[in-house]
Amino acid sequence: MAFQRTLKEEIKITGIALHSGELSQLILHPAPPDTGIVFLYHKNRKIVPIPAIVENVVDTRYAVTLGREGCRISTVEHFLAALCGLGIDNLYVSVNSSELPILDGSAIGFTKRILEAGIERQKELKKVLVLDEPAEVVEGDKHLIFMPSAGLKINYTIDFGRLILNKQTAFFDISEESFLKEICLARTFTFLNEVSYLRKNGLAKGGSLDNAIVLTDDDILNDSLRYRDEFVRHKILDLIGDLYLCGYPVRGHIIAYKSGHSLDVRLVRLLRKFGEVIEDDSQEKSISEKDIISHLIPQSYRPPVNPH
């Protein structure tokens, strides 16, 4: 049987926010069983709780933004992906700004800090969300197909129709080990002309080659990639984070074609509406934090791949 998890101790994570360019700090606090992931927004000596569930999504342009009682927190998807990948069920997250730090553009920064703090196994059984029939959401030529499955499997295809970034496809049977070895290092990416547009509109103020892969029509400006198919792997990372807005880990086989946050959230709303929350009867795999940091996550991330 699998059991719920939280942190062993409080930790702080600080970094620059991608769009505002401001310094952002998270304080992660252990939480009791069945709490879920709850952001605590500090505003004018008042604390506004914002549970990380799809009902609180207020925007999906460029990133996922949660909001409640006039407070907003954006760019939550990489952080939620790290929590999902590590099986963290319960957490209070104090925030001091309206955007989470981007760190290096992947989930590795959040992941390593959580592992260094330690994960606490709780007494209550883990709960998962299941749906016993197929489902689909479509938007133009983009789609997400959900099929019942014993675990979470993702088959993802991107196709930007450009010489430098055309079609990439990847499939992963998502587990703690596969997330750590194959997904959490994949960075966000954008095209140079999009950066100019975003900055003209007051966004991407904190963006740089240190926290994103930047492409032109025929080149990659960064020195190296972490995986040859890092782009599609990052889209899988985004999807994992978005799916965690169900409030529980999802069991299902998901086939994604050219999806994004807007379509992801539509699927999550459907799963929340028609899915069922059950106790997780799967066998829990025990991987020590020391083994994870020493063997699964490369100490210097991963040998770079020359993109050219």
PDB file of C-alpha atoms in Angstrom:
ATOM      1  CA  MET A   1       0.000   0.000   0.000  1.00  0.00           C
ATOM      2  CA  ALA A   2       1.115   3.580  -0.647  1.00  0.00           C
ATOM      3  CA  PHE A   3       0.981   6.228   2.065  1.00  0.00           C
ATOM      4  CA  GLN A   4       0.660  10.009   2.015  1.00  0.00           C
ATOM      5  CA  ARG A   5       3.777  12.159   2.203  1.00  0.00           C
ATOM      6  CA  THR A   6       4.813  15.579   3.435  1.00  0.00           C
ATOM      7  CA  LEU A   7       8.157  17.221   4.290  1.00  0.00           C
ATOM      8  CA  LYS A   8      10.219  16.357   7.339  1.00  0.00           C
ATOM      9  CA  GLU A   9      11.065  19.997   7.997  1.00  0.00           C
ATOM     10  CA  GLU A  10      10.398  23.538   6.850  1.00  0.00           C
ATOM     11  CA  ILE A  11      12.532  24.837   3.970  1.00  0.00           C
ATOM     12  CA  LYS A  12      12.945  28.068   2.004  1.00  0.00           C
ATOM     13  CA  ILE A  13      13.399  28.376  -1.746  1.00  0.00           C
ATOM     14  CA  THR A  14      14.339  31.746  -3.231  1.00  0.00           C
ATOM     15  CA  GLY A  15      14.849  32.900  -6.804  1.00  0.00           C
ATOM     16  CA  ILE A  16      13.928  35.334  -9.550  1.00  0.00           C
ATOM     17  CA  ALA A  17      10.405  35.255 -10.989  1.00  0.00           C
ATOM     18  CA  LEU A  18      10.357  34.727 -14.764  1.00  0.00           C
ATOM     19  CA  HIS A  19       7.839  37.376 -15.780  1.00  0.00           C
ATOM     20  CA  SER A  20       8.040  40.034 -13.050  1.00  0.00           C
ATOM     21  CA  GLY A  21      11.812  39.778 -12.649  1.00  0.00           C
ATOM     22  CA  GLU A  22      11.345  40.243  -8.891  1.00  0.00           C
ATOM     23  CA  LEU A  23      12.849  38.173  -6.094  1.00  0.00           C
ATOM     24  CA  SER A  24      10.405  35.501  -4.948  1.00  0.00           C
ATOM     25  CA  GLN A  25      10.565  33.290  -1.871  1.00  0.00           C
ATOM     26  CA  LEU A  26       8.666  30.147  -0.924  1.00  0.00           C
ATOM     27  CA  ILE A  27       8.559  28.670   2.564  1.00  0.00           C
ATOM     28  CA  LEU A  28       7.471  25.036   2.507  1.00  0.00           C
ATOM     29  CA  HIS A  29       5.842  23.729   5.686  1.00  0.00           C
ATOM     30  CA  PRO A  30       4.884  20.135   6.547  1.00  0.00           C
ATOM     31  CA  ALA A  31       1.106  19.634   6.566  1.00  0.00           C
ATOM     32  CA  PRO A  32      -1.251  17.044   8.112  1.00  0.00           C
ATOM     33  CA  PRO A  33      -2.734  14.169   6.083  1.00  0.00           C
ATOM     34  CA  ASP A  34      -5.496  15.050   3.612  1.00  0.00           C
ATOM     35  CA  THR A  35      -4.476  18.728   3.518  1.00  0.00           C
ATOM     36  CA  GLY A  36      -3.406  18.709  -0.113  1.00  0.00           C
ATOM     37  CA  ILE A  37      -1.132  21.414  -1.523  1.00  0.00           C
ATOM     38  CA  VAL A  38      -2.165  24.821  -0.185  1.00  0.00           C
ATOM     39  CA  PHE A  39      -0.473  28.126  -1.024  1.00  0.00           C
ATOM     40  CA  LEU A  40      -0.615  30.737   1.745  1.00  0.00           C
ATOM     41  CA  TYR A  41      -0.531  34.204   0.207  1.00  0.00           C
ATOM     42  CA  HIS A  42       0.569  36.888   2.656  1.00  0.00           C
ATOM     43  CA  LYS A  43      -1.144  40.210   1.908  1.00  0.00           C
ATOM     44  CA  ASN A  44      -1.567  43.215   4.215  1.00  0.00           C
ATOM     45  CA  ARG A  45      -1.100  41.155   7.394  1.00  0.00           C
ATOM     46  CA  LYS A  46      -3.698  38.722   6.097  1.00  0.00           C
ATOM     47  CA  ILE A  47      -3.077  35.157   4.940  1.00  0.00           C
ATOM     48  CA  VAL A  48      -5.206  33.983   2.017  1.00  0.00           C
ATOM     49  CA  PRO A  49      -5.177  30.184   1.495  1.00  0.00           C
ATOM     50  CA  ILE A  50      -5.193  29.153  -2.170  1.00  0.00           C
ATOM     51  CA  PRO A  51      -5.507  25.372  -2.586  1.00  0.00           C
ATOM     52  CA  ALA A  52      -3.696  24.067  -5.678  1.00  0.00           C
ATOM     53  CA  ILE A  53      -6.822  22.798  -7.427  1.00  0.00           C
ATOM     54  CA  VAL A  54      -8.227  23.574 -10.849  1.00  0.00           C
ATOM     55  CA  GLU A  55     -11.188  25.499  -9.426  1.00  0.00           C
ATOM     56  CA  ASN A  56      -8.695  28.202  -8.437  1.00  0.00           C
ATOM     57  CA  VAL A  57      -7.105  28.541 -11.897  1.00  0.00           C
ATOM     58  CA  VAL A  58      -7.709  32.079 -13.173  1.00  0.00           C
ATOM     59  CA  ASP A  59      -5.305  32.283 -16.137  1.00  0.00           C
ATOM     60  CA  THR A  60      -3.389  29.905 -18.414  1.00  0.00           C
ATOM     61  CA  ARG A  61      -1.630  32.381 -20.717  1.00  0.00           C
ATOM     62  CA  TYR A  62       2.164  31.784 -20.677  1.00  0.00           C
ATOM     63  CA  ALA A  63       1.863  29.941 -17.320  1.00  0.00           C
ATOM     64  CA  VAL A  64      -0.724  28.644 -14.866  1.00  0.00           C
ATOM     65  CA  THR A  65      -2.041  31.259 -12.443  1.00  0.00           C
ATOM     66  CA  LEU A  66      -4.061  30.463  -9.326  1.00  0.00           C
ATOM     67  CA  GLY A  67      -6.231  33.050  -7.617  1.00  0.00           C
ATOM     68  CA  ARG A  68      -8.589  33.568  -4.707  1.00  0.00           C
ATOM     69  CA  GLU A  69     -10.001  36.587  -2.865  1.00  0.00           C
ATOM     70  CA  GLY A  70      -8.141  38.998  -5.129  1.00  0.00           C
ATOM     71  CA  CYS A  71      -4.759  37.290  -4.681  1.00  0.00           C
ATOM     72  CA  ARG A  72      -2.930  35.633  -7.566  1.00  0.00           C
ATOM     73  CA  ILE A  73       0.050  33.267  -7.794  1.00  0.00           C
ATOM     74  CA  SER A  74       1.468  32.453 -11.221  1.00  0.00           C
ATOM     75  CA  THR A  75       3.971  30.044 -12.773  1.00  0.00           C
ATOM     76  CA  VAL A  76       3.079  27.201 -10.409  1.00  0.00           C
ATOM     77  CA  GLU A  77       3.434  24.299 -12.871  1.00  0.00           C
ATOM     78  CA  HIS A  78       7.134  23.398 -12.414  1.00  0.00           C
ATOM     79  CA  PHE A  79       6.795  23.436  -8.634  1.00  0.00           C
ATOM     80  CA  LEU A  80       3.668  21.271  -8.759  1.00  0.00           C
ATOM     81  CA  ALA A  81       5.436  18.872 -11.129  1.00  0.00           C
ATOM     82  CA  ALA A  82       8.226  18.441  -8.564  1.00  0.00           C
ATOM     83  CA  LEU A  83       5.692  17.732  -5.809  1.00  0.00           C
ATOM     84  CA  CYS A  84       3.831  15.234  -7.969  1.00  0.00           C
ATOM     85  CA  GLY A  85       7.038  13.563  -9.122  1.00  0.00           C
ATOM     86  CA  LEU A  86       8.185  13.096  -5.524  1.00  0.00           C
ATOM     87  CA  GLY A  87       4.769  11.982  -4.300  1.00  0.00           C
ATOM     88  CA  ILE A  88       4.258  14.926  -1.922  1.00  0.00           C
ATOM     89  CA  ASP A  89       0.554  14.959  -0.986  1.00  0.00           C
ATOM     90  CA  ASN A  90       0.365  17.537   1.789  1.00  0.00           C
ATOM     91  CA  LEU A  91       2.138  20.872   2.044  1.00  0.00           C
ATOM     92  CA  TYR A  92       1.596  24.474   3.096  1.00  0.00           C
ATOM     93  CA  VAL A  93       3.482  26.873   0.841  1.00  0.00           C
ATOM     94  CA  SER A  94       3.923  30.444   2.100  1.00  0.00           C
ATOM     95  CA  VAL A  95       4.541  32.922  -0.725  1.00  0.00           C
ATOM     96  CA  ASN A  96       5.587  36.564  -0.598  1.00  0.00           C
ATOM     97  CA  SER A  97       4.932  37.527  -4.222  1.00  0.00           C
ATOM     98  CA  SER A  98       2.498  36.893  -7.055  1.00  0.00           C
ATOM     99  CA  GLU A  99       4.845  34.589  -8.980  1.00  0.00           C
ATOM    100  CA  LEU A 100       6.942  31.570  -8.046  1.00  0.00           C
ATOM    101  CA  PRO A 101      10.690  31.591  -8.787  1.00  0.00           C
ATOM    102  CA  ILE A 102      11.691  30.117 -12.136  1.00  0.00           C
ATOM    103  CA  LEU A 103      15.076  28.848 -10.840  1.00  0.00           C
ATOM    104  CA  ASP A 104      16.768  27.200 -13.871  1.00  0.00           C
ATOM    105  CA  GLY A 105      13.540  26.733 -15.863  1.00  0.00           C
ATOM    106  CA  SER A 106      13.101  23.067 -14.948  1.00  0.00           C
ATOM    107  CA  ALA A 107      11.913  21.274 -11.798  1.00  0.00           C
ATOM    108  CA  ILE A 108      15.365  20.216 -10.580  1.00  0.00           C
ATOM    109  CA  GLY A 109      15.855  23.143  -8.186  1.00  0.00           C
ATOM    110  CA  PHE A 110      12.612  22.456  -6.333  1.00  0.00           C
ATOM    111  CA  THR A 111      13.250  18.711  -6.438  1.00  0.00           C
ATOM    112  CA  LYS A 112      16.731  18.802  -4.908  1.00  0.00           C
ATOM    113  CA  ARG A 113      15.734  21.179  -2.098  1.00  0.00           C
ATOM    114  CA  ILE A 114      12.802  18.955  -1.140  1.00  0.00           C
ATOM    115  CA  LEU A 115      14.978  15.842  -1.175  1.00  0.00           C
ATOM    116  CA  GLU A 116      17.648  17.541   0.925  1.00  0.00           C
ATOM    117  CA  ALA A 117      15.011  18.465   3.519  1.00  0.00           C
ATOM    118  CA  GLY A 118      13.649  14.923   3.570  1.00  0.00           C
ATOM    119  CA  ILE A 119      10.247  13.384   2.904  1.00  0.00           C
ATOM    120  CA  GLU A 120       7.994  12.236   5.750  1.00  0.00           C
ATOM    121  CA  ARG A 121       5.790   9.200   5.238  1.00  0.00           C
ATOM    122  CA  GLN A 122       2.424   9.682   6.955  1.00  0.00           C
ATOM    123  CA  LYS A 123       0.053   7.109   8.425  1.00  0.00           C
ATOM    124  CA  GLU A 124      -2.918   7.658   6.107  1.00  0.00           C
ATOM    125  CA  LEU A 125      -3.175   5.906   2.748  1.00  0.00           C
ATOM    126  CA  LYS A 126      -2.442   7.906  -0.382  1.00  0.00           C
ATOM    127  CA  LYS A 127      -5.458   8.821  -2.511  1.00  0.00           C
ATOM    128  CA  VAL A 128      -5.508   8.905  -6.324  1.00  0.00           C
ATOM    129  CA  LEU A 129      -7.982  10.108  -8.935  1.00  0.00           C
ATOM    130  CA  VAL A 130      -9.278   7.612 -11.498  1.00  0.00           C
ATOM    131  CA  LEU A 131     -11.754   7.696 -14.367  1.00  0.00           C
ATOM    132  CA  ASP A 132     -13.015   4.372 -15.701  1.00  0.00           C
ATOM    133  CA  GLU A 133     -13.790   5.556 -19.236  1.00  0.00           C
ATOM    134  CA  PRO A 134     -11.919   7.402 -22.009  1.00  0.00           C
ATOM    135  CA  ALA A 135     -12.129  11.180 -22.334  1.00  0.00           C
ATOM    136  CA  GLU A 136     -10.891  13.743 -24.838  1.00  0.00           C
ATOM    137  CA  VAL A 137     -10.471  17.496 -25.106  1.00  0.00           C
ATOM    138  CA  VAL A 138      -9.792  19.165 -28.459  1.00  0.00           C
ATOM    139  CA  GLU A 139      -8.820  22.673 -29.528  1.00  0.00           C
ATOM    140  CA  GLY A 140      -8.246  23.053 -33.267  1.00  0.00           C
ATOM    141  CA  ASP A 141      -5.513  20.579 -34.237  1.00  0.00           C
ATOM    142  CA  LYS A 142      -4.481  20.117 -30.589  1.00  0.00           C
ATOM    143  CA  HIS A 143      -5.826  17.354 -28.397  1.00  0.00           C
ATOM    144  CA  LEU A 144      -5.500  15.421 -25.156  1.00  0.00           C
ATOM    145  CA  ILE A 145      -6.847  11.882 -24.902  1.00  0.00           C
ATOM    146  CA  PHE A 146      -7.304  10.188 -21.542  1.00  0.00           C
ATOM    147  CA  MET A 147      -7.600   6.416 -21.182  1.00  0.00           C
ATOM    148  CA  PRO A 148      -7.925   4.415 -17.951  1.00  0.00           C
ATOM    149  CA  SER A 149      -4.652   2.907 -16.742  1.00  0.00           C
ATOM    150  CA  ALA A 150      -3.142   1.366 -13.612  1.00  0.00           C
ATOM    151  CA  GLY A 151      -0.598   4.199 -13.361  1.00  0.00           C
ATOM    152  CA  LEU A 152       0.251   7.482 -15.056  1.00  0.00           C
ATOM    153  CA  LYS A 153       1.580   7.128 -18.594  1.00  0.00           C
ATOM    154  CA  ILE A 154       2.163  10.038 -20.956  1.00  0.00           C
ATOM    155  CA  ASN A 155       2.695   9.929 -24.706  1.00  0.00           C
ATOM    156  CA  TYR A 156       3.403  13.459 -25.952  1.00  0.00           C
ATOM    157  CA  THR A 157       4.020  14.915 -29.411  1.00  0.00           C
ATOM    158  CA  ILE A 158       5.019  18.501 -30.162  1.00  0.00           C
ATOM    159  CA  ASP A 159       5.204  19.996 -33.641  1.00  0.00           C
ATOM    160  CA  PHE A 160       6.171  23.647 -34.013  1.00  0.00           C
ATOM    161  CA  GLY A 161       6.650  23.388 -37.767  1.00  0.00           C
ATOM    162  CA  ARG A 162      10.049  25.094 -37.692  1.00  0.00           C
ATOM    163  CA  LEU A 163      13.364  23.862 -39.004  1.00  0.00           C
ATOM    164  CA  ILE A 164      15.031  24.137 -35.595  1.00  0.00           C
ATOM    165  CA  LEU A 165      12.076  22.608 -33.728  1.00  0.00           C
ATOM    166  CA  ASN A 166       9.758  20.429 -35.743  1.00  0.00           C
ATOM    167  CA  LYS A 167       8.219  17.230 -34.396  1.00  0.00           C
ATOM    168  CA  GLN A 168       9.337  15.441 -31.217  1.00  0.00           C
ATOM    169  CA  THR A 169       7.574  12.524 -29.546  1.00  0.00           C
ATOM    170  CA  ALA A 170       8.275  10.899 -26.189  1.00  0.00           C
ATOM    171  CA  PHE A 171       6.606   8.299 -23.979  1.00  0.00           C
ATOM    172  CA  PHE A 172       7.151   7.741 -20.264  1.00  0.00           C
ATOM    173  CA  ASP A 173       5.593   5.511 -17.665  1.00  0.00           C
ATOM    174  CA  ILE A 174       5.658   8.100 -14.894  1.00  0.00           C
ATOM    175  CA  SER A 175       7.171   7.016 -11.598  1.00  0.00           C
ATOM    176  CA  GLU A 176       9.347   8.700  -9.013  1.00  0.00           C
ATOM    177  CA  GLU A 177      12.406   7.185 -10.660  1.00  0.00           C
ATOM    178  CA  SER A 178      11.489   8.103 -14.241  1.00  0.00           C
ATOM    179  CA  PHE A 179      10.583  11.643 -13.180  1.00  0.00           C
ATOM    180  CA  LEU A 180      13.957  12.117 -11.515  1.00  0.00           C
ATOM    181  CA  LYS A 181      16.040  10.518 -14.262  1.00  0.00           C
ATOM    182  CA  GLU A 182      14.180  11.547 -17.400  1.00  0.00           C
ATOM    183  CA  ILE A 183      11.938  14.570 -16.835  1.00  0.00           C
ATOM    184  CA  CYS A 184      12.729  16.917 -13.944  1.00  0.00           C
ATOM    185  CA  LEU A 185      15.827  18.395 -15.627  1.00  0.00           C
ATOM    186  CA  ALA A 186      14.021  19.500 -18.808  1.00  0.00           C
ATOM    187  CA  ARG A 187      13.922  23.299 -19.102  1.00  0.00           C
ATOM    188  CA  THR A 188      11.301  25.648 -20.440  1.00  0.00           C
ATOM    189  CA  PHE A 189      11.930  27.071 -23.906  1.00  0.00           C
ATOM    190  CA  THR A 190      10.891  29.948 -26.118  1.00  0.00           C
ATOM    191  CA  PHE A 191      11.687  31.609 -29.429  1.00  0.00           C
ATOM    192  CA  LEU A 192      13.691  34.835 -29.500  1.00  0.00           C
ATOM    193  CA  ASN A 193      10.957  36.779 -31.314  1.00  0.00           C
ATOM    194  CA  GLU A 194       8.500  35.753 -28.571  1.00  0.00           C
ATOM    195  CA  VAL A 195      10.869  37.110 -25.909  1.00  0.00           C
ATOM    196  CA  SER A 196      10.786  40.535 -27.573  1.00  0.00           C
ATOM    197  CA  TYR A 197       6.982  40.469 -27.667  1.00  0.00           C
ATOM    198  CA  LEU A 198       6.708  39.405 -24.029  1.00  0.00           C
ATOM    199  CA  ARG A 199       9.077  42.112 -22.816  1.00  0.00           C
ATOM    200  CA  LYS A 200       7.196  44.786 -24.750  1.00  0.00           C
ATOM    201  CA  ASN A 201       4.136  43.650 -22.813  1.00  0.00           C
ATOM    202  CA  GLY A 202       5.841  43.759 -19.423  1.00  0.00           C
ATOM    203  CA  LEU A 203       6.593  40.027 -19.195  1.00  0.00           C
ATOM    204  CA  ALA A 204       9.713  37.809 -19.191  1.00  0.00           C
ATOM    205  CA  LYS A 205      11.626  40.471 -17.233  1.00  0.00           C
ATOM    206  CA  GLY A 206      13.489  37.742 -15.350  1.00  0.00           C
ATOM    207  CA  GLY A 207      14.136  35.534 -18.372  1.00  0.00           C
ATOM    208  CA  SER A 208      17.671  34.650 -19.476  1.00  0.00           C
ATOM    209  CA  LEU A 209      19.725  31.809 -20.921  1.00  0.00           C
ATOM    210  CA  ASP A 210      20.210  30.692 -17.311  1.00  0.00           C
ATOM    211  CA  ASN A 211      16.528  29.791 -16.923  1.00  0.00           C
ATOM    212  CA  ALA A 212      15.251  28.993 -20.413  1.00  0.00           C
ATOM    213  CA  ILE A 213      16.277  27.539 -23.749  1.00  0.00           C
ATOM    214  CA  VAL A 214      16.046  30.282 -26.373  1.00  0.00           C
ATOM    215  CA  LEU A 215      15.739  29.470 -30.072  1.00  0.00           C
ATOM    216  CA  THR A 216      15.897  31.435 -33.296  1.00  0.00           C
ATOM    217  CA  ASP A 217      14.475  30.086 -36.553  1.00  0.00           C
ATOM    218  CA  ASP A 218      17.657  28.130 -37.240  1.00  0.00           C
ATOM    219  CA  ASP A 219      19.723  27.982 -34.050  1.00  0.00           C
ATOM    220  CA  ILE A 220      19.709  27.374 -30.281  1.00  0.00           C
ATOM    221  CA  LEU A 221      21.331  30.211 -28.338  1.00  0.00           C
ATOM    222  CA  ASN A 222      22.212  28.092 -25.298  1.00  0.00           C
ATOM    223  CA  ASP A 223      25.503  26.207 -25.285  1.00  0.00           C
ATOM    224  CA  SER A 224      23.927  22.785 -24.792  1.00  0.00           C
ATOM    225  CA  LEU A 225      20.827  20.698 -24.181  1.00  0.00           C
ATOM    226  CA  ARG A 226      20.325  18.279 -21.296  1.00  0.00           C
ATOM    227  CA  TYR A 227      18.481  15.792 -23.517  1.00  0.00           C
ATOM    228  CA  ARG A 228      18.271  15.651 -27.308  1.00  0.00           C
ATOM    229  CA  ASP A 229      14.481  15.806 -26.955  1.00  0.00           C
ATOM    230  CA  GLU A 230      14.479  18.244 -24.040  1.00  0.00           C
ATOM    231  CA  PHE A 231      11.632  20.270 -25.561  1.00  0.00           C
ATOM    232  CA  VAL A 232       9.009  17.523 -25.521  1.00  0.00           C
ATOM    233  CA  ARG A 233      10.231  16.343 -22.124  1.00  0.00           C
ATOM    234  CA  HIS A 234       9.589  19.805 -20.725  1.00  0.00           C
ATOM    235  CA  LYS A 235       6.060  19.743 -22.121  1.00  0.00           C
ATOM    236  CA  ILE A 236       5.578  16.451 -20.251  1.00  0.00           C
ATOM    237  CA  LEU A 237       6.891  18.147 -17.105  1.00  0.00           C
ATOM    238  CA  ASP A 238       4.341  20.943 -17.583  1.00  0.00           C
ATOM    239  CA  LEU A 239       1.545  18.417 -18.068  1.00  0.00           C
ATOM    240  CA  ILE A 240       2.502  16.557 -14.881  1.00  0.00           C
ATOM    241  CA  GLY A 241       2.305  19.829 -12.940  1.00  0.00           C
ATOM    242  CA  ASP A 242      -1.004  20.779 -14.528  1.00  0.00           C
ATOM    243  CA  LEU A 243      -2.491  17.344 -13.806  1.00  0.00           C
ATOM    244  CA  TYR A 244      -1.666  17.787 -10.115  1.00  0.00           C
ATOM    245  CA  LEU A 245      -4.346  20.488 -10.080  1.00  0.00           C
ATOM    246  CA  CYS A 246      -6.747  17.554  -9.808  1.00  0.00           C
ATOM    247  CA  GLY A 247      -5.766  17.683  -6.141  1.00  0.00           C
ATOM    248  CA  TYR A 248      -4.541  14.086  -6.291  1.00  0.00           C
ATOM    249  CA  PRO A 249      -2.168  11.993  -8.414  1.00  0.00           C
ATOM    250  CA  VAL A 250      -3.923  10.864 -11.587  1.00  0.00           C
ATOM    251  CA  ARG A 251      -4.053   7.316 -12.871  1.00  0.00           C
ATOM    252  CA  GLY A 252      -4.422   7.234 -16.620  1.00  0.00           C
ATOM    253  CA  HIS A 253      -2.720   6.957 -19.992  1.00  0.00           C
ATOM    254  CA  ILE A 254      -2.648  10.392 -21.602  1.00  0.00           C
ATOM    255  CA  ILE A 255      -1.907  11.000 -25.265  1.00  0.00           C
ATOM    256  CA  ALA A 256      -1.066  14.643 -25.929  1.00  0.00           C
ATOM    257  CA  TYR A 257      -0.647  16.360 -29.279  1.00  0.00           C
ATOM    258  CA  LYS A 258       0.505  20.005 -29.325  1.00  0.00           C
ATOM    259  CA  SER A 259      -1.145  20.657 -25.972  1.00  0.00           C
ATOM    260  CA  GLY A 260      -0.533  23.513 -23.572  1.00  0.00           C
ATOM    261  CA  HIS A 261      -1.756  24.882 -20.262  1.00  0.00           C
ATOM    262  CA  SER A 262      -5.196  25.871 -21.560  1.00  0.00           C
ATOM    263  CA  LEU A 263      -5.971  22.413 -22.918  1.00  0.00           C
ATOM    264  CA  ASP A 264      -4.340  20.705 -19.921  1.00  0.00           C
ATOM    265  CA  VAL A 265      -6.609  22.613 -17.554  1.00  0.00           C
ATOM    266  CA  ARG A 266      -9.675  21.680 -19.588  1.00  0.00           C
ATOM    267  CA  LEU A 267      -8.800  18.008 -19.147  1.00  0.00           C
ATOM    268  CA  VAL A 268      -8.190  18.502 -15.429  1.00  0.00           C
ATOM    269  CA  ARG A 269     -11.614  20.124 -15.025  1.00  0.00           C
ATOM    270  CA  LEU A 270     -13.164  17.116 -16.731  1.00  0.00           C
ATOM    271  CA  LEU A 271     -11.265  14.668 -14.532  1.00  0.00           C
ATOM    272  CA  ARG A 272     -12.246  16.567 -11.376  1.00  0.00           C
ATOM    273  CA  LYS A 273     -15.895  16.533 -12.447  1.00  0.00           C
ATOM    274  CA  PHE A 274     -16.266  12.915 -13.537  1.00  0.00           C
ATOM    275  CA  GLY A 275     -13.365  11.131 -11.812  1.00  0.00           C
ATOM    276  CA  GLU A 276     -13.416   9.211  -8.557  1.00  0.00           C
ATOM    277  CA  VAL A 277     -10.979   9.548  -5.661  1.00  0.00           C
ATOM    278  CA  ILE A 278      -9.906   6.171  -4.258  1.00  0.00           C
ATOM    279  CA  GLU A 279      -7.237   4.862  -1.910  1.00  0.00           C
ATOM    280  CA  ASP A 280      -4.030   3.867  -3.670  1.00  0.00           C
ATOM    281  CA  ASP A 281      -3.614   0.090  -3.525  1.00  0.00           C
ATOM    282  CA  SER A 282      -0.324   0.027  -5.455  1.00  0.00           C
ATOM    283  CA  GLN A 283       2.907  -1.206  -3.916  1.00  0.00           C
ATOM    284  CA  GLU A 284       4.963   1.649  -2.525  1.00  0.00           C
ATOM    285  CA  LYS A 285       8.550   1.766  -3.734  1.00  0.00           C
ATOM    286  CA  SER A 286      11.027   2.931  -1.150  1.00  0.00           C
ATOM    287  CA  ILE A 287      13.880   5.055  -2.542  1.00  0.00           C
ATOM    288  CA  SER A 288      16.041   6.849  -0.004  1.00  0.00           C
ATOM    289  CA  GLU A 289      16.766  10.549  -0.449  1.00  0.00           C
ATOM    290  CA  LYS A 290      20.497   9.741  -0.319  1.00  0.00           C
ATOM    291  CA  ASP A 291      20.225   7.212  -3.145  1.00  0.00           C
ATOM    292  CA  ILE A 292      18.144   9.613  -5.213  1.00  0.00           C
ATOM    293  CA  ILE A 293      20.571  12.499  -4.881  1.00  0.00           C
ATOM    294  CA  SER A 294      23.642  10.271  -5.320  1.00  0.00           C
ATOM    295  CA  HIS A 295      22.509   8.072  -8.190  1.00  0.00           C
ATOM    296  CA  LEU A 296      19.289   9.152  -9.870  1.00  0.00           C
ATOM    297  CA  ILE A 297      19.956  12.881 -10.113  1.00  0.00           C
ATOM    298  CA  PRO A 298      23.390  13.649 -11.614  1.00  0.00           C
ATOM    299  CA  GLN A 299      25.451  15.859  -9.329  1.00  0.00           C
ATOM    300  CA  SER A 300      26.234  18.223 -12.182  1.00  0.00           C
ATOM    301  CA  TYR A 301      22.799  17.707 -13.685  1.00  0.00           C
ATOM    302  CA  ARG A 302      23.522  15.760 -16.874  1.00  0.00           C
ATOM    303  CA  PRO A 303      26.318  15.711 -19.451  1.00  0.00           C
ATOM    304  CA  PRO A 304      25.303  18.368 -21.981  1.00  0.00           C
ATOM    305  CA  VAL A 305      24.210  17.464 -25.476  1.00  0.00           C
ATOM    306  CA  ASN A 306      25.498  19.670 -28.279  1.00  0.00           C
ATOM    307  CA  PRO A 307      22.356  20.945 -30.036  1.00  0.00           C
ATOM    308  CA  HIS A 308      24.065  21.648 -33.340  1.00  0.00           C
TER     309      HIS A 308
END
